[in-house]
PDB file of C-alpha atoms and ligand atoms in Angstrom:
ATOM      1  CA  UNK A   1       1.164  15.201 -19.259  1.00 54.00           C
ATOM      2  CA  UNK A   2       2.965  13.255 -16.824  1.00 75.00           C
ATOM      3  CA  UNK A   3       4.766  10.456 -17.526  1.00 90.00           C
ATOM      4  CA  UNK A   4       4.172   8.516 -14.170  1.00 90.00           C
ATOM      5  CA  UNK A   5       1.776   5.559 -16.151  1.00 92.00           C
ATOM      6  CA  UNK A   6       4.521   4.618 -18.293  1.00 95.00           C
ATOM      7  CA  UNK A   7       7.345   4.441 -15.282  1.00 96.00           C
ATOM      8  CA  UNK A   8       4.662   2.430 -13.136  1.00 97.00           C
ATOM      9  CA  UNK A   9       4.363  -0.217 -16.210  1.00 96.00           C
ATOM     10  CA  UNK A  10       8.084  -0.473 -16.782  1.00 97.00           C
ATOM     11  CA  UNK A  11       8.578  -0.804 -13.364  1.00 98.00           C
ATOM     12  CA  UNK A  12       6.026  -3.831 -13.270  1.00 98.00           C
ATOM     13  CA  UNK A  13       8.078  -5.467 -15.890  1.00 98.00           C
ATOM     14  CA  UNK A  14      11.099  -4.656 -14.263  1.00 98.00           C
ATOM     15  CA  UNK A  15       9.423  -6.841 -11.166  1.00 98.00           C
ATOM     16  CA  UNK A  16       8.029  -9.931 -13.466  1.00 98.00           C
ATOM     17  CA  UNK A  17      11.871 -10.747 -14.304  1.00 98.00           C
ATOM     18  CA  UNK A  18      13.287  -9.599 -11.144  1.00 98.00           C
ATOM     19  CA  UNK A  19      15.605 -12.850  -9.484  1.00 98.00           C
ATOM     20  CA  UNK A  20      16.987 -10.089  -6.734  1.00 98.00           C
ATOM     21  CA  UNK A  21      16.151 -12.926  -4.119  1.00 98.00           C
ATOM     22  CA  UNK A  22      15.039 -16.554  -3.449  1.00 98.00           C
ATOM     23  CA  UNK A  23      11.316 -16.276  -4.113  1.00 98.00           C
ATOM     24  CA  UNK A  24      11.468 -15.563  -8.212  1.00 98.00           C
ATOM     25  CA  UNK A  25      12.238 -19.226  -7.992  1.00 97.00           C
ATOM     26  CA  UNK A  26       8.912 -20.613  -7.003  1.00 93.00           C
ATOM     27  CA  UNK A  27       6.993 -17.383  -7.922  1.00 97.00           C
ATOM     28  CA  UNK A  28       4.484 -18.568 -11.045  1.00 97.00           C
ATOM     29  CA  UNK A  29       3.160 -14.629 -11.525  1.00 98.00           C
ATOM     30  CA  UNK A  30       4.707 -11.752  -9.715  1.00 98.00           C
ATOM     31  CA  UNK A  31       2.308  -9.069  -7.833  1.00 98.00           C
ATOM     32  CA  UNK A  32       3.293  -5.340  -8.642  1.00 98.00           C
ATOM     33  CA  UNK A  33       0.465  -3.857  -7.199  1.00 98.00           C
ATOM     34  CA  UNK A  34      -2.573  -2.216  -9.174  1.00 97.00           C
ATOM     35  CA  UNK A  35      -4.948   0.622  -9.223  1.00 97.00           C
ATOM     36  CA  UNK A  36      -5.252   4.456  -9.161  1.00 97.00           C
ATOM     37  CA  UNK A  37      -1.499   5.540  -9.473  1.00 96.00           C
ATOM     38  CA  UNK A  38      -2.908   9.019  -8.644  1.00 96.00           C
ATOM     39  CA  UNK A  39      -4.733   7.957  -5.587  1.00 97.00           C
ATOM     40  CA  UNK A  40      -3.999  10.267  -2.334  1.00 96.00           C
ATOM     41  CA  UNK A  41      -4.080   6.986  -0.605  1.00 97.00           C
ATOM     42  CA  UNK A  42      -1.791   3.810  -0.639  1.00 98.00           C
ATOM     43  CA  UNK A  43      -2.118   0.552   1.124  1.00 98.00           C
ATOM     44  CA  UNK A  44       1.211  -1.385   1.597  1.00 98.00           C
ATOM     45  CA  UNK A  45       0.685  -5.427   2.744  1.00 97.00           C
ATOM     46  CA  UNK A  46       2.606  -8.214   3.316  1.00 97.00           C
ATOM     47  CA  UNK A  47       3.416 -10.392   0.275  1.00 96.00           C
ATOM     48  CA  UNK A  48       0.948 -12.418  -2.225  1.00 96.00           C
ATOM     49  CA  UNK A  49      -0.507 -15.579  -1.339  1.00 95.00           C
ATOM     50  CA  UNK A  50      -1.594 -18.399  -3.463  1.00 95.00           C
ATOM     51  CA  UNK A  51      -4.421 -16.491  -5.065  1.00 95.00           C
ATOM     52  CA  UNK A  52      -2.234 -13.783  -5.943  1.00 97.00           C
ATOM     53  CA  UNK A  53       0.716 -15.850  -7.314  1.00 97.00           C
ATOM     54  CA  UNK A  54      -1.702 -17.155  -9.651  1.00 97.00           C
ATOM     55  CA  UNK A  55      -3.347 -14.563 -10.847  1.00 97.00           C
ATOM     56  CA  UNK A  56      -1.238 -11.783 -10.552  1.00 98.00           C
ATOM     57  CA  UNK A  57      -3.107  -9.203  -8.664  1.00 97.00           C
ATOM     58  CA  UNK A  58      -3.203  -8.237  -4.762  1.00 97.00           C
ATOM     59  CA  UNK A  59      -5.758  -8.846  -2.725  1.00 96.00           C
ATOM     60  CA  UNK A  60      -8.125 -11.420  -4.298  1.00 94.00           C
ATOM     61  CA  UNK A  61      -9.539 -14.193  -2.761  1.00 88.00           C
ATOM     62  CA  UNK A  62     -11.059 -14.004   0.999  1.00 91.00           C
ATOM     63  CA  UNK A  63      -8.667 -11.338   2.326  1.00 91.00           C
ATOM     64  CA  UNK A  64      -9.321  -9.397  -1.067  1.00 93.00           C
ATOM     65  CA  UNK A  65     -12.731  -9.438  -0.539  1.00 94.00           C
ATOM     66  CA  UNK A  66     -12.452  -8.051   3.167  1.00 95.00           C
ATOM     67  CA  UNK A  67     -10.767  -5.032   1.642  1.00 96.00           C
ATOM     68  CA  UNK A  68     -13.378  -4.638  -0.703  1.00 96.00           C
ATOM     69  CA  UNK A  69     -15.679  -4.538   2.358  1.00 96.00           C
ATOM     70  CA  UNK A  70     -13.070  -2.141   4.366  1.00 97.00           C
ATOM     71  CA  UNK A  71     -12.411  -0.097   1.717  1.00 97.00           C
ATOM     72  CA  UNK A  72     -16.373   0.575   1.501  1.00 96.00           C
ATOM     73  CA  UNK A  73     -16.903   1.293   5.063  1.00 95.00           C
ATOM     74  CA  UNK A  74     -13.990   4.266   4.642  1.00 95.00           C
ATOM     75  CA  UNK A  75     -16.057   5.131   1.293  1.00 94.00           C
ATOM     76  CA  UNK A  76     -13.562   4.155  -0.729  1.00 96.00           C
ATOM     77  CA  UNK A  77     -13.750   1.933  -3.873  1.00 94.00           C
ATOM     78  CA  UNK A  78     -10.692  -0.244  -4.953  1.00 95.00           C
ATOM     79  CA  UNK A  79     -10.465   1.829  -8.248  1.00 93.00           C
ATOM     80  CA  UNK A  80      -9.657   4.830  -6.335  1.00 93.00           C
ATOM     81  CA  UNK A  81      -6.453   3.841  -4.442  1.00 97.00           C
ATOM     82  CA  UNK A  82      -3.241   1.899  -5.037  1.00 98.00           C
ATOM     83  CA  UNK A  83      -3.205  -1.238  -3.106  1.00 98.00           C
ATOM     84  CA  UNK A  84       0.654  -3.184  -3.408  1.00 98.00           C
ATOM     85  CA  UNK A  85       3.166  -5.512  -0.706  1.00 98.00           C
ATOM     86  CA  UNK A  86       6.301  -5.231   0.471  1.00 98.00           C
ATOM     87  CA  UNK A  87       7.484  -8.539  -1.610  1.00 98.00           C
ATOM     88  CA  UNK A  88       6.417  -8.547  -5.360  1.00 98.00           C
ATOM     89  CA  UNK A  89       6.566 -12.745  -5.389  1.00 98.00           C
ATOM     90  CA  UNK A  90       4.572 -15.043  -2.845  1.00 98.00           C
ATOM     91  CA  UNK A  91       6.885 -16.848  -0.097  1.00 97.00           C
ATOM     92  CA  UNK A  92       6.639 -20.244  -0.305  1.00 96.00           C
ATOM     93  CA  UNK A  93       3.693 -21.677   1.598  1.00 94.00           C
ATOM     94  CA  UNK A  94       3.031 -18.429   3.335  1.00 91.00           C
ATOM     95  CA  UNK A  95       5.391 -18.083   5.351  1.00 96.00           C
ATOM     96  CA  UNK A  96       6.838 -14.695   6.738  1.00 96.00           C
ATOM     97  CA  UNK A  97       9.211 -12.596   4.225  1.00 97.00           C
ATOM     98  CA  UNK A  98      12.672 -12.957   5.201  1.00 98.00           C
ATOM     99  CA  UNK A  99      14.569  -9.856   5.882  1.00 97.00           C
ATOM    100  CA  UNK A 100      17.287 -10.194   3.151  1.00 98.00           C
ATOM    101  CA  UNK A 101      13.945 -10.132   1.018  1.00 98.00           C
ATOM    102  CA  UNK A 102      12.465  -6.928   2.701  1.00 98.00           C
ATOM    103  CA  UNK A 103      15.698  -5.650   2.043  1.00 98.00           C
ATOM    104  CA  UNK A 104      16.217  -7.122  -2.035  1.00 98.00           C
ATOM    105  CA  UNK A 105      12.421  -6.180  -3.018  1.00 98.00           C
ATOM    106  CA  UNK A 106      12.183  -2.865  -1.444  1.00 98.00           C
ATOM    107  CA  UNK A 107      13.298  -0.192  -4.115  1.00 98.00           C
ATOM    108  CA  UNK A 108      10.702  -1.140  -6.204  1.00 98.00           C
ATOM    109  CA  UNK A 109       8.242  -0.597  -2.980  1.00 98.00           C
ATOM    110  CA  UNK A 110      10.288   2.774  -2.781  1.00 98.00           C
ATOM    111  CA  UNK A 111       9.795   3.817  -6.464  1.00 97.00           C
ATOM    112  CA  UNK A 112       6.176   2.944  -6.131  1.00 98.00           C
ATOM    113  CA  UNK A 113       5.858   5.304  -3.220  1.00 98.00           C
ATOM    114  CA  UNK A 114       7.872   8.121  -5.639  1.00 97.00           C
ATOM    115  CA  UNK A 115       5.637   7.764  -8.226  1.00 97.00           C
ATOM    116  CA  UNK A 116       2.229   8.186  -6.625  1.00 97.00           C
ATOM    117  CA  UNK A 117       3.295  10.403  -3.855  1.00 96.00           C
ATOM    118  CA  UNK A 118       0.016   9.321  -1.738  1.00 97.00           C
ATOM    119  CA  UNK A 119      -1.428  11.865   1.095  1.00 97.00           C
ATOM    120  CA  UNK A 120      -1.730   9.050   3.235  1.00 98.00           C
ATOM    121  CA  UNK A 121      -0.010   5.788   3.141  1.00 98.00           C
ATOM    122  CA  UNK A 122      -1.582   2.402   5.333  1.00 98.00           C
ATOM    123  CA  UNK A 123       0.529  -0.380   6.408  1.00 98.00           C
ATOM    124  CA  UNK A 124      -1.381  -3.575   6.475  1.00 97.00           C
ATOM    125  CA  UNK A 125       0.456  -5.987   8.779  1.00 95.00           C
ATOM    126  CA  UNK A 126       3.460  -5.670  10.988  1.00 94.00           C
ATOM    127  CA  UNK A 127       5.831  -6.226   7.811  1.00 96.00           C
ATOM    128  CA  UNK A 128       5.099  -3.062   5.948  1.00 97.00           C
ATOM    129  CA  UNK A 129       4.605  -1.192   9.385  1.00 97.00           C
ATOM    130  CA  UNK A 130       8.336  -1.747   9.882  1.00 96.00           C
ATOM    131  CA  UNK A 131       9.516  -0.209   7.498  1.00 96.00           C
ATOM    132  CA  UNK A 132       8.232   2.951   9.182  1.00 97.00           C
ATOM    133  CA  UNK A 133       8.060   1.650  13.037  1.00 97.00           C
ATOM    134  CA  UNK A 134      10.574  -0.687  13.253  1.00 94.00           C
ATOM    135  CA  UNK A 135       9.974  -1.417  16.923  1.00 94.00           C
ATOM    136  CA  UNK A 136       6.586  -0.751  17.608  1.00 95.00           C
ATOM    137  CA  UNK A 137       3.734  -3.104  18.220  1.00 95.00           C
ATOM    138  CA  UNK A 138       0.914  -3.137  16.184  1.00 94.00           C
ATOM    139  CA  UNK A 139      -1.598  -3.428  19.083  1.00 93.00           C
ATOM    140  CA  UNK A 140      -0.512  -0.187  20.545  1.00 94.00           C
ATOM    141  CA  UNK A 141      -0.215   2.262  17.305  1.00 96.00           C
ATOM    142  CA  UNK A 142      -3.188   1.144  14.732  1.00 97.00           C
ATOM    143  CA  UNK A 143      -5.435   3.500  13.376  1.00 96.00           C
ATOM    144  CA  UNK A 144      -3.536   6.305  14.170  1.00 96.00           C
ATOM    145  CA  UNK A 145      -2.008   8.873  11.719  1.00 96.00           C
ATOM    146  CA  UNK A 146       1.925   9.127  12.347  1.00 96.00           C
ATOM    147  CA  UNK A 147       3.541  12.236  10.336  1.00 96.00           C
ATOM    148  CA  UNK A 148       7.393   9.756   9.660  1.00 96.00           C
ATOM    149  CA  UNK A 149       9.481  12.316   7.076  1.00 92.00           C
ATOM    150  CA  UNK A 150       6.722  14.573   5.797  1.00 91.00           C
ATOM    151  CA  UNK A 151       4.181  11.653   4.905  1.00 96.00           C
ATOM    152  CA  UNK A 152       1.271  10.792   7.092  1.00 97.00           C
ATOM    153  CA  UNK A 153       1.324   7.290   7.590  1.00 98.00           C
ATOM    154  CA  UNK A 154      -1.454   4.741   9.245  1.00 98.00           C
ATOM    155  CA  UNK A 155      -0.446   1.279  10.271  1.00 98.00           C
ATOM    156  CA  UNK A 156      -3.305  -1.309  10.570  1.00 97.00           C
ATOM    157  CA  UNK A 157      -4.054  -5.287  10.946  1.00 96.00           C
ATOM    158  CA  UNK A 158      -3.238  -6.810   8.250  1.00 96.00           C
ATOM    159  CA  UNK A 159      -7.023  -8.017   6.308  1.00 95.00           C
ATOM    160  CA  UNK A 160      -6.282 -11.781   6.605  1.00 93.00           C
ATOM    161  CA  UNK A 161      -5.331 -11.651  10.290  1.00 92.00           C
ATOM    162  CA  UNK A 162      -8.564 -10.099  11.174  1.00 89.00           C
ATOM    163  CA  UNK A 163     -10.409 -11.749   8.798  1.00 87.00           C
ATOM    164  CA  UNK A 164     -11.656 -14.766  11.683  1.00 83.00           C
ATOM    165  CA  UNK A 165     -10.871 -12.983  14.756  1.00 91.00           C
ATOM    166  CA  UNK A 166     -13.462 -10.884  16.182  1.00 89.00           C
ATOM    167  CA  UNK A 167     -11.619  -8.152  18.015  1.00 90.00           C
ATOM    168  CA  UNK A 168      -9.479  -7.639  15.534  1.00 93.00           C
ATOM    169  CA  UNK A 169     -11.977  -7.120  13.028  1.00 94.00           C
ATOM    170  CA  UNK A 170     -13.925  -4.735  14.770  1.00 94.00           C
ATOM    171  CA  UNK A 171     -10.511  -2.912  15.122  1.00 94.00           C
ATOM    172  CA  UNK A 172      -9.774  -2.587  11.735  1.00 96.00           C
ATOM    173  CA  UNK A 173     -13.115  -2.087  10.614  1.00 96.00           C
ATOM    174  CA  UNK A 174     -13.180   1.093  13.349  1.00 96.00           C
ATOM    175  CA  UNK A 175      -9.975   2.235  11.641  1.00 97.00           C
ATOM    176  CA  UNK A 176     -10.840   1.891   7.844  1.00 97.00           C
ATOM    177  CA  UNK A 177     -13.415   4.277   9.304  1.00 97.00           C
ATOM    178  CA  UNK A 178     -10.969   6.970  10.238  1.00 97.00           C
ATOM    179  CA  UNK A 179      -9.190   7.459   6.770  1.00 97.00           C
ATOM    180  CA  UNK A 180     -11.224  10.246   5.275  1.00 96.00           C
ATOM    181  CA  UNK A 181     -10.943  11.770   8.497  1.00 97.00           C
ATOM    182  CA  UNK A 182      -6.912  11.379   8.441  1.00 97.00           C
ATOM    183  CA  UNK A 183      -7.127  12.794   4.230  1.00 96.00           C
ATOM    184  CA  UNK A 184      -8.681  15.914   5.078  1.00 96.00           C
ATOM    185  CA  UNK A 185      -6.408  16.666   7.888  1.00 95.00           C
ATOM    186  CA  UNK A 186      -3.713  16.080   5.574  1.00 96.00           C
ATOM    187  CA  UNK A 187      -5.807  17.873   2.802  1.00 95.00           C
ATOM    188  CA  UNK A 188      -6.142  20.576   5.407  1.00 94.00           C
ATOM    189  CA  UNK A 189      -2.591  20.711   6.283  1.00 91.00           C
ATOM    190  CA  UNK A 190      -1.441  21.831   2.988  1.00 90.00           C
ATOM    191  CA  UNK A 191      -3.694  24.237   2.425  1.00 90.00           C
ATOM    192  CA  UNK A 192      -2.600  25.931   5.836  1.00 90.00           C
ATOM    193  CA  UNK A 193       0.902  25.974   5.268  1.00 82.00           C
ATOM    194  CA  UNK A 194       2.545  28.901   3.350  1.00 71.00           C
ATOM    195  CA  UNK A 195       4.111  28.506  -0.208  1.00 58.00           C
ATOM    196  CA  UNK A 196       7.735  28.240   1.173  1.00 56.00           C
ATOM    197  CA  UNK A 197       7.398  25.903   4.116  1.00 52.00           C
ATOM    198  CA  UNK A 198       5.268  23.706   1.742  1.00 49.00           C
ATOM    199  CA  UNK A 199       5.047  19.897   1.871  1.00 50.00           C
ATOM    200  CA  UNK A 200       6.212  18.361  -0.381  1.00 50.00           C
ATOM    201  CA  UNK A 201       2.827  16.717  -0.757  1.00 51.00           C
ATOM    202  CA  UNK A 202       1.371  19.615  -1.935  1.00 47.00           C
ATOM    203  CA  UNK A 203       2.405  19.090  -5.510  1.00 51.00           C
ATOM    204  CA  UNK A 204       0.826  15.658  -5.391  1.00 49.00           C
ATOM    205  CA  UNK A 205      -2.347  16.764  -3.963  1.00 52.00           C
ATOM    206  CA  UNK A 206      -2.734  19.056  -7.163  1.00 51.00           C
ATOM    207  CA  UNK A 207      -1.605  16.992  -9.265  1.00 46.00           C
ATOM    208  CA  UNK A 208      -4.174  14.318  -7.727  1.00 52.00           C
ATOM    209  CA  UNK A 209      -6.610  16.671  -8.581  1.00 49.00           C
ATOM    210  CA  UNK A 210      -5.762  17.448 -11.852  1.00 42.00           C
ATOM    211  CA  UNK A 211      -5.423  13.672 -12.395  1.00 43.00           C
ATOM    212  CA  UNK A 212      -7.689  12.088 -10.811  1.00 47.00           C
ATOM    213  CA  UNK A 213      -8.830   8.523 -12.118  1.00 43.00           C
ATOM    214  CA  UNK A 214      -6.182   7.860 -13.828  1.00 42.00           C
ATOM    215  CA  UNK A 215      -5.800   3.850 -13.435  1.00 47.00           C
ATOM    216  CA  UNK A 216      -2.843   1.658 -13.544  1.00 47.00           C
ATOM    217  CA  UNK A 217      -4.328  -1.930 -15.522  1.00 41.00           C
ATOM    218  CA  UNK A 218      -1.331  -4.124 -16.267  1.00 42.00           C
ATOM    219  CA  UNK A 219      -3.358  -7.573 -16.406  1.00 35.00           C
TER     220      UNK A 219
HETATM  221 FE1  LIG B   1      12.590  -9.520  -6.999  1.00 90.85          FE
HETATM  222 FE2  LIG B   1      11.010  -8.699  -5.037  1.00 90.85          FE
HETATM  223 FE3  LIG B   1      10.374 -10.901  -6.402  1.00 90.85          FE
HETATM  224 FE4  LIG B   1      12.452 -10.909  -4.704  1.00 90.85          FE
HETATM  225  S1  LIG B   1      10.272 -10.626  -4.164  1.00 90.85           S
HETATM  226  S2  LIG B   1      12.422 -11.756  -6.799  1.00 90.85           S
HETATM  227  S3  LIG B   1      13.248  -8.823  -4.968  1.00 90.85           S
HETATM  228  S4  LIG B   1      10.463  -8.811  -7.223  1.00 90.85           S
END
């Protein structure tokens, strides 16, 4: 039995006394992320917002419930995938993550990725799409799969942006749509490819199948 469950809790407590930058100090709960930590998919955002600081968990509150709604359309339920930020503690008043905080808070975003090893990870926002397209625009590149060191990776709008703006919430309704399209190519992908010149997600797609369901609930 693997022993990724217990890693992914220490980790989260390794996170709730974290002071590796500025924002432990006005942080009341920190936001490790939650879900299936054997889900092929994983969606990265921004940082937590007032909701979140309070209670912990990403993605409640309006925006939360827009991914709820998104995550349906790519028939997906929030139990099945792994939904964390690229800042564990909410910036003060919302305001954008500072890069020496990007930079403080992102081995734990690292050792998240290592332990699920997703097929397919999503970048909600321009924040967590840099750390894969550092100087790429968001308008021109969402909703399309982008192979970056072996990993298939999606960049979208982030929820809350396109939460009141029309266009953008047809776009990333359109693009939710695509991600069982982009598994199964992945899915696909592995199959195809002979033992030796394997992915190295093709241990994590049987272990996610061996595995499957297996929850992360820290709160
Ligand atoms: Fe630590 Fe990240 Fe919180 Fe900064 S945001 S205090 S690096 S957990």
């Amino acid at each position: 039995m693997d022993d990724s469950y217990e890693k992914m809790t220490q980790l989260a407590q390794q996170i709730a006394v974290c002071e590796k930058c500025q924002l432990h100090l006005s942080r009341k709960k920190s936001v490790p992320g939650e879900g299936n930590i054997h889900s092929k998919i994983l969606f990265i955002g921004e940082g937590p917002g007032l909701n979140e600081n309070e209670t912990g968990r990403p993605f409640v509150g309006q925006a939360g419930n827009f991914l709820n709604e998104l995550l349906s359309t790519a028939k997906l339920k929030r139990q099945d995938v792994f939904i964390t930020n690229v800042v564990k503690c909410r910036p003060p008043a919302n305001r954008d993550p500072l890069p020496e905080e990007l930079t403080a808070c992102s081995s734990f975003l690292d050792e998240q990725i290592r332990l699920i090893d997703p097929l397919v990870i999503v970048t909600l926002g321009r924040f967590s799409m840099g750390r894969y397209f550092p100087l790429a625009r968001i308008s021109s590149i969402h909703g399309k799969g982008h192979w970056v060191d072996g990993r298939m990776i999606v960049p979208m709008f982030h929820p809350a942006a396109a939460l009141h703006q029309p266009n953008l919430r047809d776009s990333i309704m359109h693009d939710f749509a695509l991600l069982p399209t982009y598994i199964h190519e992945v899915e696909e992908k592995i199959t195809a490819e002979p033992v030796e010149n394997a992915n190295p997600a093709s241990e994590a797609a049987e272990k996610k199948e061996a595995t499957d369901g297996v929850q992360l609930s820290l709160f």
